[in-house]
Coordinates of C-alpha atoms in Angstrom, one line a residue:
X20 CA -26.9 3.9 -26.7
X21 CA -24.2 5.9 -28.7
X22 CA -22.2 4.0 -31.4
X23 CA -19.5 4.8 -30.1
X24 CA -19.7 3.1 -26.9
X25 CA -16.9 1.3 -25.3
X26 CA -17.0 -1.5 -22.8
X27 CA -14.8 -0.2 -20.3
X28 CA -13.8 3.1 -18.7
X29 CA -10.7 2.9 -16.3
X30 CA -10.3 6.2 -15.3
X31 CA -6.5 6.9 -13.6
X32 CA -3.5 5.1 -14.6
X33 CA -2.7 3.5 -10.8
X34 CA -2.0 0.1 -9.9
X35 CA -5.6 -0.5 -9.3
X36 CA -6.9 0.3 -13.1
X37 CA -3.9 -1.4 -14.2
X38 CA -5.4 -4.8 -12.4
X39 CA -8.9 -4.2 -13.3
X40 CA -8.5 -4.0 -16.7
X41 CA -5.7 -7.0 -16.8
X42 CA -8.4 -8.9 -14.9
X43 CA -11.0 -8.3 -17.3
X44 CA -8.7 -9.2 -20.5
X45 CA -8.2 -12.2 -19.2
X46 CA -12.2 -13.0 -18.9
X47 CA -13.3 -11.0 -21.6
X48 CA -10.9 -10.1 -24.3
X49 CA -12.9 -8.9 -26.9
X50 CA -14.3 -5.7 -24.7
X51 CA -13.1 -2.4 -25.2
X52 CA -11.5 -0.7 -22.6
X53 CA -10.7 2.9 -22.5
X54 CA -7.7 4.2 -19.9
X55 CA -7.5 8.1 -19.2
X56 CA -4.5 9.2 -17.0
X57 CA -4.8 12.9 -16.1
X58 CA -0.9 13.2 -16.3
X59 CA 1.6 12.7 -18.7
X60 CA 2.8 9.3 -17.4
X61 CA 0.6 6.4 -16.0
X62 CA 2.1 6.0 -12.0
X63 CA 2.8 8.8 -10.4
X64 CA 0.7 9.4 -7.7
X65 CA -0.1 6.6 -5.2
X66 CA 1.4 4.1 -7.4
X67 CA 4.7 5.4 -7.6
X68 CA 7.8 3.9 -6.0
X69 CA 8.7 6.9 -4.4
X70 CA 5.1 7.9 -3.1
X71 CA 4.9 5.0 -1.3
X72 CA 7.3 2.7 0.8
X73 CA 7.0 -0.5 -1.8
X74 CA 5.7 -3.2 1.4
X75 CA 4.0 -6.2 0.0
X76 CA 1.4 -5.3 3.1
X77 CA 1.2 -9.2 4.9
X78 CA 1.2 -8.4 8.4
X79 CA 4.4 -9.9 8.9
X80 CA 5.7 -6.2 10.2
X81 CA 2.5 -4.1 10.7
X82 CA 1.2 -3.9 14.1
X83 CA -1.6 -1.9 13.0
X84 CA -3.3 -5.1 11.8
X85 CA -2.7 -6.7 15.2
X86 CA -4.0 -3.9 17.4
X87 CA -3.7 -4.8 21.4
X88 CA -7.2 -5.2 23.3
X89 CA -8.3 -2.7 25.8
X90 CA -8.1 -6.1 27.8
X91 CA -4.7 -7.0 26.5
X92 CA -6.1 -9.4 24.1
X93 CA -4.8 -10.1 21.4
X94 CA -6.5 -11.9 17.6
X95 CA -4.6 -12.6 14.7
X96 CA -7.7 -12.7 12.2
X97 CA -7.4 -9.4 10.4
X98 CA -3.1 -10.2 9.8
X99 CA -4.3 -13.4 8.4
X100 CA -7.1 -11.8 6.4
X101 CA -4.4 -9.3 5.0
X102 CA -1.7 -11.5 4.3
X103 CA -4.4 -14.1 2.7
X104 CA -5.3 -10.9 0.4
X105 CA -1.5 -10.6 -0.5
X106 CA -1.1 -14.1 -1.8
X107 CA -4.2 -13.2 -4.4
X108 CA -1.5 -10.8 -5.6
X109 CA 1.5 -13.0 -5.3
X110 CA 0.0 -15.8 -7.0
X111 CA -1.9 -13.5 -10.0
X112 CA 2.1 -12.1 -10.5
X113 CA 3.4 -15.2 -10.6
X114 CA 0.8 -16.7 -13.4
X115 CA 1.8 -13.8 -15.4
X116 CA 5.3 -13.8 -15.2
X117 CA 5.2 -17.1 -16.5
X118 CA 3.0 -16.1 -19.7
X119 CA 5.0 -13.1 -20.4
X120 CA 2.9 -10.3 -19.2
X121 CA 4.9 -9.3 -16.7
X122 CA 8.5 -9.1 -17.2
X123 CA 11.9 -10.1 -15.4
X124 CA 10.9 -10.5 -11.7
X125 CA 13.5 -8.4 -9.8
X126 CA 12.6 -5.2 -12.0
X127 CA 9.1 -5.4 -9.6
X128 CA 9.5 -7.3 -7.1
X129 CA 12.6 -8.7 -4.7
X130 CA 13.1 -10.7 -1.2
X131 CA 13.5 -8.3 1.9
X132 CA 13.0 -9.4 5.1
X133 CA 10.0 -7.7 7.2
X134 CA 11.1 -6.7 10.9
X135 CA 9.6 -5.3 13.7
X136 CA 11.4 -3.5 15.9
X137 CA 10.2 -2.4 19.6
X138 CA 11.7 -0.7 23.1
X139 CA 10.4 -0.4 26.0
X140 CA 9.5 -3.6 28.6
X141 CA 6.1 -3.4 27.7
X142 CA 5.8 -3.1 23.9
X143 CA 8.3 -5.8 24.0
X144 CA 6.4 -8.2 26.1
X145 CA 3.7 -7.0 23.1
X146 CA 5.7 -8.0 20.7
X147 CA 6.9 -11.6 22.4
X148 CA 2.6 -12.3 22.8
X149 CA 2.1 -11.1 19.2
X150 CA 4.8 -13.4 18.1
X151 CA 3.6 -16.7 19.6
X152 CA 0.1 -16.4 18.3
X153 CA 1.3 -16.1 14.8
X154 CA 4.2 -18.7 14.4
X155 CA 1.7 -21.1 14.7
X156 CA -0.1 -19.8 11.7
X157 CA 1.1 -21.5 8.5
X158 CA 1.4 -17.8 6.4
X159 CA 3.6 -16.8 9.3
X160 CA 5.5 -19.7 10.2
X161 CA 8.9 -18.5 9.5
X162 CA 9.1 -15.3 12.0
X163 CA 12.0 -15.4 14.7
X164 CA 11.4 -13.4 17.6
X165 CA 15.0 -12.0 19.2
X166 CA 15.6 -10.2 22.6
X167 CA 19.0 -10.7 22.2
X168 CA 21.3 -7.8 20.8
X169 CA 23.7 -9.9 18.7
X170 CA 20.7 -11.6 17.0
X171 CA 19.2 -8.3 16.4
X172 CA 22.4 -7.0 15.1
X173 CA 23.3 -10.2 13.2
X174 CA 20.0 -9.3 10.8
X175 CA 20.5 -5.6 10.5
X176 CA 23.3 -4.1 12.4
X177 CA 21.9 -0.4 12.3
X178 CA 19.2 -1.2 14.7
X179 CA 21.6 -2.3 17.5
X180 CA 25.2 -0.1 16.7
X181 CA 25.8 2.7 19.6
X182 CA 22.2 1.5 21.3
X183 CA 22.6 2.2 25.0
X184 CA 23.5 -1.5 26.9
X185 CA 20.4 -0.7 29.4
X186 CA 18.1 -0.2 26.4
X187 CA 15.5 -2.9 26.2
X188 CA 14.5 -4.2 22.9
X189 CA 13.1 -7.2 20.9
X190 CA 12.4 -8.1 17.0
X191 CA 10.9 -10.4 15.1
X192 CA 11.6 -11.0 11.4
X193 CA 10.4 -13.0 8.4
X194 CA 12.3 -13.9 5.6
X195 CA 9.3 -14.5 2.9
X196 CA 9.1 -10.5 3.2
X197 CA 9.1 -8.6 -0.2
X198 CA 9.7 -5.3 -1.1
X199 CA 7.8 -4.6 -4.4
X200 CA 7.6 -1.7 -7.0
X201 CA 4.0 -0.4 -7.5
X202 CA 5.0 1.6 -10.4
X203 CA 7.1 -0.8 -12.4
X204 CA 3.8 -3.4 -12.1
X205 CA 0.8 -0.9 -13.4
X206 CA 3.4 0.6 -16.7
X207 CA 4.4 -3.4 -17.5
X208 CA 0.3 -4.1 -16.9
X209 CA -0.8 -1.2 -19.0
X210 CA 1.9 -1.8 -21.1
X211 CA -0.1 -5.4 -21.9
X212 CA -3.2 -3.8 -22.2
X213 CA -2.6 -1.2 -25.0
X214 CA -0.7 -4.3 -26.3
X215 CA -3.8 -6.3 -26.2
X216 CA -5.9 -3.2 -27.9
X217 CA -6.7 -1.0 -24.9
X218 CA -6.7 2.6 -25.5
X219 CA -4.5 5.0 -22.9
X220 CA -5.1 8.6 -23.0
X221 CA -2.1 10.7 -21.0
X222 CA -3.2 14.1 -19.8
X223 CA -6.6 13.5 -20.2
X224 CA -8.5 15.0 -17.0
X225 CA -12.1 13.3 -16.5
X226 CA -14.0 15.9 -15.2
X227 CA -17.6 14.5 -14.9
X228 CA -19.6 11.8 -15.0
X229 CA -23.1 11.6 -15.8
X230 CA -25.4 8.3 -15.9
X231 CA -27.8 8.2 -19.0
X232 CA -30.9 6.5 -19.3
X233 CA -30.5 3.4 -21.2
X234 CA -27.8 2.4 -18.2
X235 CA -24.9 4.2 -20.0
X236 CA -22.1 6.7 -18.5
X237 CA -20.8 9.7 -20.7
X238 CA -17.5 10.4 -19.5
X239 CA -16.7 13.9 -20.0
X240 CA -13.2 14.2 -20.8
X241 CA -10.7 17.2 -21.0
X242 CA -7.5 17.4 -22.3
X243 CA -5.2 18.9 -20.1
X244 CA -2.8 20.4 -23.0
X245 CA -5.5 22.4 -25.5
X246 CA -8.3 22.4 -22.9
X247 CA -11.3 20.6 -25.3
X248 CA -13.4 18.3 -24.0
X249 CA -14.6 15.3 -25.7
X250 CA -17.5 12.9 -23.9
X251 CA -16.7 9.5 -24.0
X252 CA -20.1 6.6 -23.7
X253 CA -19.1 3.5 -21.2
X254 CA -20.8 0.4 -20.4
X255 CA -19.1 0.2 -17.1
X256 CA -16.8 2.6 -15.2
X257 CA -14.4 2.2 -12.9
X258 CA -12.8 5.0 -10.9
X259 CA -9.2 4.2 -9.8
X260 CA -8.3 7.6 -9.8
X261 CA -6.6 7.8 -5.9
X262 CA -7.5 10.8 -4.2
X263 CA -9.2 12.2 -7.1
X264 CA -12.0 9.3 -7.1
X265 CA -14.1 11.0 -4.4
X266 CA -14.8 14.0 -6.2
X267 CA -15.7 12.0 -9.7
X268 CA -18.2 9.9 -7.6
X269 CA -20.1 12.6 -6.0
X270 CA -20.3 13.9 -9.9
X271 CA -21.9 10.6 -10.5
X272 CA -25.1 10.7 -8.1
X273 CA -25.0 7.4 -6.9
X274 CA -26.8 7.5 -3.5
X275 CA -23.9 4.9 -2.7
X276 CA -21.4 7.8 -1.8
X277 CA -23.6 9.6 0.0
X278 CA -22.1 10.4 3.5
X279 CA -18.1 10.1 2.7
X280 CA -15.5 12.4 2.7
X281 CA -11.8 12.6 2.9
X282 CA -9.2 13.9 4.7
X283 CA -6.1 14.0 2.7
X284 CA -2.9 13.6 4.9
X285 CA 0.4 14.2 3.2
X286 CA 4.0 12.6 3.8
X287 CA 7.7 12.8 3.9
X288 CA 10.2 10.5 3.4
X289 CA 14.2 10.7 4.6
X290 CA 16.2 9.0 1.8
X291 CA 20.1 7.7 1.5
X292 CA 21.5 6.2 -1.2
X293 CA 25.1 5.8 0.6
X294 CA 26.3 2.2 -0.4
X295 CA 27.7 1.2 3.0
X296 CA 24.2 2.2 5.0
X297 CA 22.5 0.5 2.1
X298 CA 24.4 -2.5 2.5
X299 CA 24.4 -3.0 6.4
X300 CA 20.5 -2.9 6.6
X301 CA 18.4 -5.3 4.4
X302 CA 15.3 -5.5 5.5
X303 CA 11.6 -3.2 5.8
X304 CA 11.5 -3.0 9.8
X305 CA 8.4 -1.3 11.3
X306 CA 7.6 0.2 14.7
X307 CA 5.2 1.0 16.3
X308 CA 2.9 5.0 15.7
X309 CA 3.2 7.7 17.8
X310 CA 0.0 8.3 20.1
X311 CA -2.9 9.4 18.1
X312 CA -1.0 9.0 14.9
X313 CA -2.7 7.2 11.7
X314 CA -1.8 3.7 10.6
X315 CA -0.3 4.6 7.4
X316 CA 2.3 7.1 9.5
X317 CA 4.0 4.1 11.4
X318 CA 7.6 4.9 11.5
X319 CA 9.7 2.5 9.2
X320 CA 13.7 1.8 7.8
X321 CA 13.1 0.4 4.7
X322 CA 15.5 -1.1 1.7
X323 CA 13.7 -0.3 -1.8
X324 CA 14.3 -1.0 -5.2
X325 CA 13.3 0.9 -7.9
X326 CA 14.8 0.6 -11.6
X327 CA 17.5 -2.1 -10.1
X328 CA 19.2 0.6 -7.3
X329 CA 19.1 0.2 -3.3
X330 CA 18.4 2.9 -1.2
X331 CA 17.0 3.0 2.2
X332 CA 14.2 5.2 3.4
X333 CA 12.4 6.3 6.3
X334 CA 9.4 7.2 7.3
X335 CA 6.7 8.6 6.6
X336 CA 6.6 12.0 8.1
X337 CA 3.3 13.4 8.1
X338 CA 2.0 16.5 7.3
X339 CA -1.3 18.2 6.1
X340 CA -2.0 19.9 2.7
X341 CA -5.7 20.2 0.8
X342 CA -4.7 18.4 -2.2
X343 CA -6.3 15.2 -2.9
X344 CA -3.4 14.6 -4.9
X345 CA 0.4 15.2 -5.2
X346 CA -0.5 17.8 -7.6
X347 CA -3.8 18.5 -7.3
X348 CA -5.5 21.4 -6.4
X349 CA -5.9 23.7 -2.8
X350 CA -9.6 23.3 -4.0
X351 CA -9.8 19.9 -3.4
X352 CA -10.9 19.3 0.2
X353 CA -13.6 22.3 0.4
X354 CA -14.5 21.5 -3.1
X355 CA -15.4 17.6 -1.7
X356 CA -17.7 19.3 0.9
X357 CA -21.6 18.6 0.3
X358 CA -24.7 18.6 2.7
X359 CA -24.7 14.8 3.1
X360 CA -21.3 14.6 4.3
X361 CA -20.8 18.0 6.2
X362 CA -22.0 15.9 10.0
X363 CA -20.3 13.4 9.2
X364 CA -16.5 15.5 8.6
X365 CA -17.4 17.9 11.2
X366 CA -18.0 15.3 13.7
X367 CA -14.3 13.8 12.7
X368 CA -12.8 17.3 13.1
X369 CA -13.9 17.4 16.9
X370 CA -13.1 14.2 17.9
X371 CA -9.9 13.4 16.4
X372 CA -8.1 15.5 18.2
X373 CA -5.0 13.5 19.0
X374 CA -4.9 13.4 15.1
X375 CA -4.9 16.7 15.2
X376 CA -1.6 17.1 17.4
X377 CA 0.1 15.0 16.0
X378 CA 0.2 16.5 12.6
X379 CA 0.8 20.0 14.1
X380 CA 3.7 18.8 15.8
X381 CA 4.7 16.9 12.3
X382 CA 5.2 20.5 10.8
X383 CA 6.6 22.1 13.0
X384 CA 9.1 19.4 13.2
X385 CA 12.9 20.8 12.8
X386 CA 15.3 18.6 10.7
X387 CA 17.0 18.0 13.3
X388 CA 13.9 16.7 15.2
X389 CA 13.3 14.7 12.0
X390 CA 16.9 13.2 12.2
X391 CA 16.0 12.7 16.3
X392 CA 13.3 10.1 15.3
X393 CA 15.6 8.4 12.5
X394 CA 18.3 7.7 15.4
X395 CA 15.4 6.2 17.2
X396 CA 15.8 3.3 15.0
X397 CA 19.0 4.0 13.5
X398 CA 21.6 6.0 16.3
X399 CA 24.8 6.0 13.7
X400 CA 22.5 8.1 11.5
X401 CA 23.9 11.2 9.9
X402 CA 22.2 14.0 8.7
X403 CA 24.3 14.7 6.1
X404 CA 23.8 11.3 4.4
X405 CA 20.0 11.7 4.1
X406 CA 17.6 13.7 2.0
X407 CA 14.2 14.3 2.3
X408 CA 11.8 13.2 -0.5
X409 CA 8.1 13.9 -1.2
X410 CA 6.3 11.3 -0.7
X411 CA 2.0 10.8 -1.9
X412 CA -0.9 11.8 -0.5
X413 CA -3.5 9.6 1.2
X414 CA -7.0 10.7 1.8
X415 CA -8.5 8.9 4.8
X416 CA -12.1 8.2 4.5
X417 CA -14.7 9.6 6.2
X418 CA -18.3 8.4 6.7
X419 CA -21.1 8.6 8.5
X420 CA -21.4 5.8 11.3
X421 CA -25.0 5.2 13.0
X422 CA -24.0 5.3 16.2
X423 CA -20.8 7.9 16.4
X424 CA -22.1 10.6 13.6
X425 CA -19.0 10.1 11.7
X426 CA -15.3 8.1 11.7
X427 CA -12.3 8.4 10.1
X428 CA -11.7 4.9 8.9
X429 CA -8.1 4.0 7.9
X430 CA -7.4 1.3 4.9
X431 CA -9.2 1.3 1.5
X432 CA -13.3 1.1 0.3
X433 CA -14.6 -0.1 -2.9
X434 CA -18.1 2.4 -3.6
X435 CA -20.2 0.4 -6.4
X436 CA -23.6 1.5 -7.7
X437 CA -26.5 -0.6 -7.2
X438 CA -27.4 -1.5 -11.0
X439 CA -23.1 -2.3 -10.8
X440 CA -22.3 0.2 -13.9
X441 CA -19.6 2.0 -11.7
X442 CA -17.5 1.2 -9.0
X443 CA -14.9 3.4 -7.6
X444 CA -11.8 2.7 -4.7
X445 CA -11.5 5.2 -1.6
X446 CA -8.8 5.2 1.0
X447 CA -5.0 4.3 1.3
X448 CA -2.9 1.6 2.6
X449 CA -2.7 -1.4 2.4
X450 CA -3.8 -0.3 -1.1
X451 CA -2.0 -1.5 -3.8
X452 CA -0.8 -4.6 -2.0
X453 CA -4.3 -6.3 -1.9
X454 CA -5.2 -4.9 -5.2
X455 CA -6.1 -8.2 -7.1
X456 CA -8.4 -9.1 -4.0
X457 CA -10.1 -5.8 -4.3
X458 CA -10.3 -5.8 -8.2
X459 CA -11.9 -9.3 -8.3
X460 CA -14.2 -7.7 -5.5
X461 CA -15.4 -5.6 -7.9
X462 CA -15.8 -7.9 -10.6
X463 CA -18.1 -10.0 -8.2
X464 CA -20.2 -6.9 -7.5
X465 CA -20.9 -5.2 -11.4
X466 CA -20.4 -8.4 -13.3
X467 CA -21.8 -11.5 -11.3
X468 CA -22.8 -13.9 -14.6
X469 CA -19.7 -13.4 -16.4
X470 CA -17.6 -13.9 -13.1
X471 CA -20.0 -17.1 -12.6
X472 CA -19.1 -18.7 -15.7
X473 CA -15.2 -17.6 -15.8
X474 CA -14.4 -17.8 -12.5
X475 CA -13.4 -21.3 -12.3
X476 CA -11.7 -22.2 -16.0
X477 CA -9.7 -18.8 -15.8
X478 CA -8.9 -17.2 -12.5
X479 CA -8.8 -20.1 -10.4
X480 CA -6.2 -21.4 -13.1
X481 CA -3.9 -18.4 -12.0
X482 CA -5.2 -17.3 -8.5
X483 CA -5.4 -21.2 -7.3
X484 CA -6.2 -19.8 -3.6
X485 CA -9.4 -18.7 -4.9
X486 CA -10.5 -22.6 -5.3
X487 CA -9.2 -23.4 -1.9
X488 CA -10.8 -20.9 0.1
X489 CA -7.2 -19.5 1.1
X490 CA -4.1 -21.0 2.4
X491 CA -3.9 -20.6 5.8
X492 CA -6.4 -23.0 6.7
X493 CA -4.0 -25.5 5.3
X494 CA -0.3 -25.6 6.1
X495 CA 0.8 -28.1 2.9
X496 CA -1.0 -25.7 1.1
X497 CA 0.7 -22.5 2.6
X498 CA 4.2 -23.7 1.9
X499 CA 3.4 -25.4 -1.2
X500 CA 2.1 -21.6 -2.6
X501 CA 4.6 -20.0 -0.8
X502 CA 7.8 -21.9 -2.5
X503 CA 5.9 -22.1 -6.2
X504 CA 5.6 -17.7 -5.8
X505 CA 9.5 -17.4 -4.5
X506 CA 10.7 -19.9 -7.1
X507 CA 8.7 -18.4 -10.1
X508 CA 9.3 -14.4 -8.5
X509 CA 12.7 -15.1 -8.1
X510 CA 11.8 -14.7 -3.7
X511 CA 14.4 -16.7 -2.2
X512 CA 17.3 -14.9 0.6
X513 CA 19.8 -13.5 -0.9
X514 CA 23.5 -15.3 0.1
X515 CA 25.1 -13.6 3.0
X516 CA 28.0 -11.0 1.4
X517 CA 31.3 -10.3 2.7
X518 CA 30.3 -8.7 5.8
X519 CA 32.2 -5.0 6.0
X520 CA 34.6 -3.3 8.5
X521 CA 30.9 -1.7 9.8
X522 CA 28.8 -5.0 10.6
X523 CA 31.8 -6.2 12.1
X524 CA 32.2 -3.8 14.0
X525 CA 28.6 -3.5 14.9
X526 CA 28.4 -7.2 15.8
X527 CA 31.2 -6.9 18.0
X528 CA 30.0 -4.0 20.1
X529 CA 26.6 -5.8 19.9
X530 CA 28.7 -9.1 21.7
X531 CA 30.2 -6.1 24.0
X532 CA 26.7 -5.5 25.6
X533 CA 25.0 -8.9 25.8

C-alpha cells in the first residue's frame, strides 16, 4: 500500500459527494478524504440550481411515482417510499443547521406549495382517486383537492386567468412543499469539509481507475489546465461524478457494471424573472408527461430561488445531445459502448420508440410551439417575458433485464463492488432529493462494521427516522418531524401579501365562470 494513501476518494463535486463525505465526517473524522471536481467550481452540472428545477422530490406533485394500473388501480407505496427518503434529507439539514454546518436556511431551502394540475374528465377523476388514497397517509395529510375554479385561482391565479369556462380541471396542493437549492447545499457542505481538512481539487479530471492488489485504487488524475497527471492511492472510492460516473466505472472492471449503459437526454427550461408573474404564482405545480415521454420531462411552473431572487420556470423541454454532461464531450455515448452492454442498448433503441417521437418532435419544436405548451398551464403567458435557459443533462440507465433483453429504467442506481472498495451513483431524478438515503445506502454496503457501531450514537441522533423505521407508519410521529424540520428550516407559509390589480382580477373572472 503506497504512503501516500488517503482514506477517501470523492470524485465530482455534486450534491451526492458533498453528502457522502459530510456523512462520513460525522462517523469517522480522522479519515482522509480527497474531492476532485473536473471544473473550476464544485456544482455545476446536475447539482446546479439552474440545471435542475430545485423540487424537494416527496410525491406530493409527481404523478410519475403514483402511476395508474392497466386495471385502474391505483397504490401509494412508492410516493410514500419517496417522500419517506426525503425526510432522511430534511431531518439530516435540519441537524446541521442547528450545529452550524449549514448556514441561514432560506439561502437553500424555502416553503413553496407542490400542486398538481390536470384537464380533461378523466385525468381529473385520476387525480380525485389519487387524492383520497393519500390524505389518509400521515406524510400527505395536508393536500386539498379543488374542482372549483376560484379555489384553484385563489392558490395560483395563473392556472385559471383566460381558461375557457367549459374547460374541466382539478388540483390538489400541499403546503409542506419545498423548493430547495441543490447547489447552495453541496458548496456550504464542501465548504465544511475542506473546513474540517478535506482536500478539493477544481479542474482536476479523473480519467482512470485501476484496482491494485492489496485492495487499493490508484486514481489517475489529470489537471485540466497544464495537462499532467498525477495518480492518487484510495482506500475507498466513490464516484459521484453525474453523467460522467458510467464511463469511470467501466475503467474500474468491476463485473458489477457489467450490462449498463446510458442514454443521456438533454433539457430546456423557459424562464421569467418579471416581478408581477413571479408574484401571482407561488407554488411548483406539476402535470402530467406527454405520451411516451420520460418521467424527468413532466411539464412543470415552478417558483425557484436561487441566491435570495424569485423567478418562475418551466419545463423541462427535452432534447437529445451525446454529452454525458453539460459540457462534456460528442464522444461520450459511443465512447460508453462495450460488448457487455451493446444487447442490452440496442434492444432499448428498438423498443422505445414512443421515446423516440417524442424527442424528435421536442427539437423540432418552434418557439412558438414552446410558448403553445406554457399557455397550457399558464394562458396569459407572453413570449416576450420568458427566456429560454439550458438546463443539465440526465443519462437514463440502461441494463440488461432477464426477461426483456434490456430497459431503460428512469430514477437513480447505486453500482458497489463486491469487496465494497467503490461504489458509484447512475441515473437522474429524484436524485439529489433522496441523496442522504442513497449515501447512507452506500455506507451500509462498503462499510458495514463501522456503520454497525456508529449508526445508533451518531446518525440516529440527527436522522431520528432511521431509529423509527420511518414516519409514516406513525402519524404523531409524522407531524411531530414535520413541525421540528419547518420550525428549525424556517418551512412555515409565507403570510398572504397585498393581493395585486392581476389576482384580483384573475379571482374575479375565476368567480365569473363558476
Amino acid at each position: 500500500m503506497s504512503n501516500n494513501t488517503v482514506d477517501v476518494v470523492l470524485i465530482g463535486g455534486g450534491v451526492m459527494s458533498a453528502t457522502l463525505g459530510t456523512l462520513i465526517k460525522q462517523v469517522q473524522p480522522d479519515w482522509s478524504i480527497e474531492i476532485f471536481e473536473s471544473r473550476t467550481e464544485v456544482a455545476t452540472e446536475s447539482s446546479n440550481a439552474w440545471n435542475n428545477a430545485g423540487t424537494g422530490h416527496a410525491a406530493l406533485c409527481e404523478l410519475n411515482y403514483m402511476p395508474e394500473g392497466k386495471d385502474g388501480s391505483l397504490s401509494a407505496a412508492k410516493a410514500i417510499d419517496i417522500n419517506e427518503q426525503f425526510q432522511l434529507s430534511r431531518q439530516f439539514w435540519s441537524s446541521l443547521v442547528e450545529r452550524g454546518i449549514l448556514g441561514e436556511p432560506s439561502s437553500f431551502i424555502n416553503a413553496t406549495p407542490h400542486m398538481t394540475f390536470v384537464r380533461g374528465a378523466e385525468n381529473v377523476d385520476y387525480l380525485r382517486r389519487r387524492w383520497e388514497l393519500l390524505r389518509t397517509e400521515p406524510l400527505f395529510s395536508d393536500m386539498e383537492f379543488s374542482e372549483d375554479p376560484e379555489q384553484i385561482a385563489e392558490w395560483t391565479p395563473l392556472l385559471v386567468d383566460r381558461r375557457s369556462k367549459d374547460e374541466v380541471f382539478a388540483a390538489t396542493r400541499s403546503e409542506s412543499g419545498t423548493d430547495v437549492d441543490f447547489g447552495a447545499v453541496t458548496r456550504q457542505l464542501i465548504s465544511h469539509l475542506v473546513s474540517e481538512g478535506a482536500g478539493l481539487s477544481l479542474g482536476a479530471e479523473v480519467r482512470k481507475l485501476r484496482r491494485l492488489d492489496d485492495g487499493t485504487w490508484d486514481v489517475y488524475v489529470r489537471n485540466r489546465s497544464g495537462y499532467t497527471t498525477t495518480i492518487v492511492n484510495a482506500k475507498f472510492v466513490f464516484v459521484g461524478a453525474g453523467g460522467g460516473a458510467l464511463s469511470l466505472l467501466q475503467s474500474s472492471g468491476i463485473p458489477e457494471i457489467k450490462g449498463f449503459g446510458g442514454f443521456p437526454i438533454s433539457g430546456k427550461f423557459l424562464k421569467t424573472s418579471n416581478p408581477e408573474i413571479v408574484r401571482a404564482h407561488q407554488a411548483k405545480v406539476y402535470g402530467k408527461a406527454a405520451v411516451g415521454a420520460p418521467p424527468m420531462s413532466v411539464p412543470h411552473l415552478d417558483t425557484r430561488v436561487v441566491d435570495g431572487e424569485e423567478s418562475l420556470l418551466f419545463g423541462p423541454y427535452a432534447g437529445f445531445s451525446p454529452n454525458f454532461l453539460k459540457k462534456g464531450s460528442w464522444w461520450d455515448l459511443p465512447g460508453s459502448i462495450r460488448p457487455h452492454n451493446l444487447g442490452p442498448m440496442l434492444k432499448v433503441g428498438l423498443t422505445e420508440f414512443a421515446l423516440e417521437k417524442y424527442l424528435l418532435g421536442e427539437l423540432l419544436a418552434s418557439r412558438e410551439k414552446q410558448m403553445e405548451t406554457l399557455r397550457e398551464y399558464m394562458p396569459t403567458a407572453r413570449t416576450e417575458d420568458w427566456e429560454m435557459i439550458e438546463a443539465g443533462q440526465r443519462v437514463q440507465v440502461m441494463k440488461n433485464d432477464p426477461e426483456k433483453g434490456g430497459i431503460l429504467q428512469f430514477g437513480t442506481e447505486v453500482i458497489t463492488g463486491g469487496d465494497g472498495t467503490i461504489s458509484g451513483l447512475l441515473g437522474a431524478s429524484p436524485g439529489a432529493s433522496t441523496a442522504v438515503y442513497a449515501m447512507l445506502g452506500v455506507l451500509r454496503k462498503c462499510f458495514p462494521e463501522q456503520f454497525t457501531s456508529t449508526c445508533e450514537s451518531v446518525f440516529t441522533e440527527q436522522i431520528p427516522a432511521l431509529k423509527t423505521g420511518g414516519l409514516n407508519h406513525d402519524p404523531e410521529l409524522a407531524a411531530a418531524s414535520l413541525a421540528h424540520t419547518s420550525q428549525v428550516l424556517g418551512l412555515v407559509p409565507a403570510p398572504a401579501e397585498h393581493v395585486t390589480e392581476q389576482e384580483a382580477a384573475s379571482t374575479e373572472q375565476a368567480a365569473v365562470r363558476s
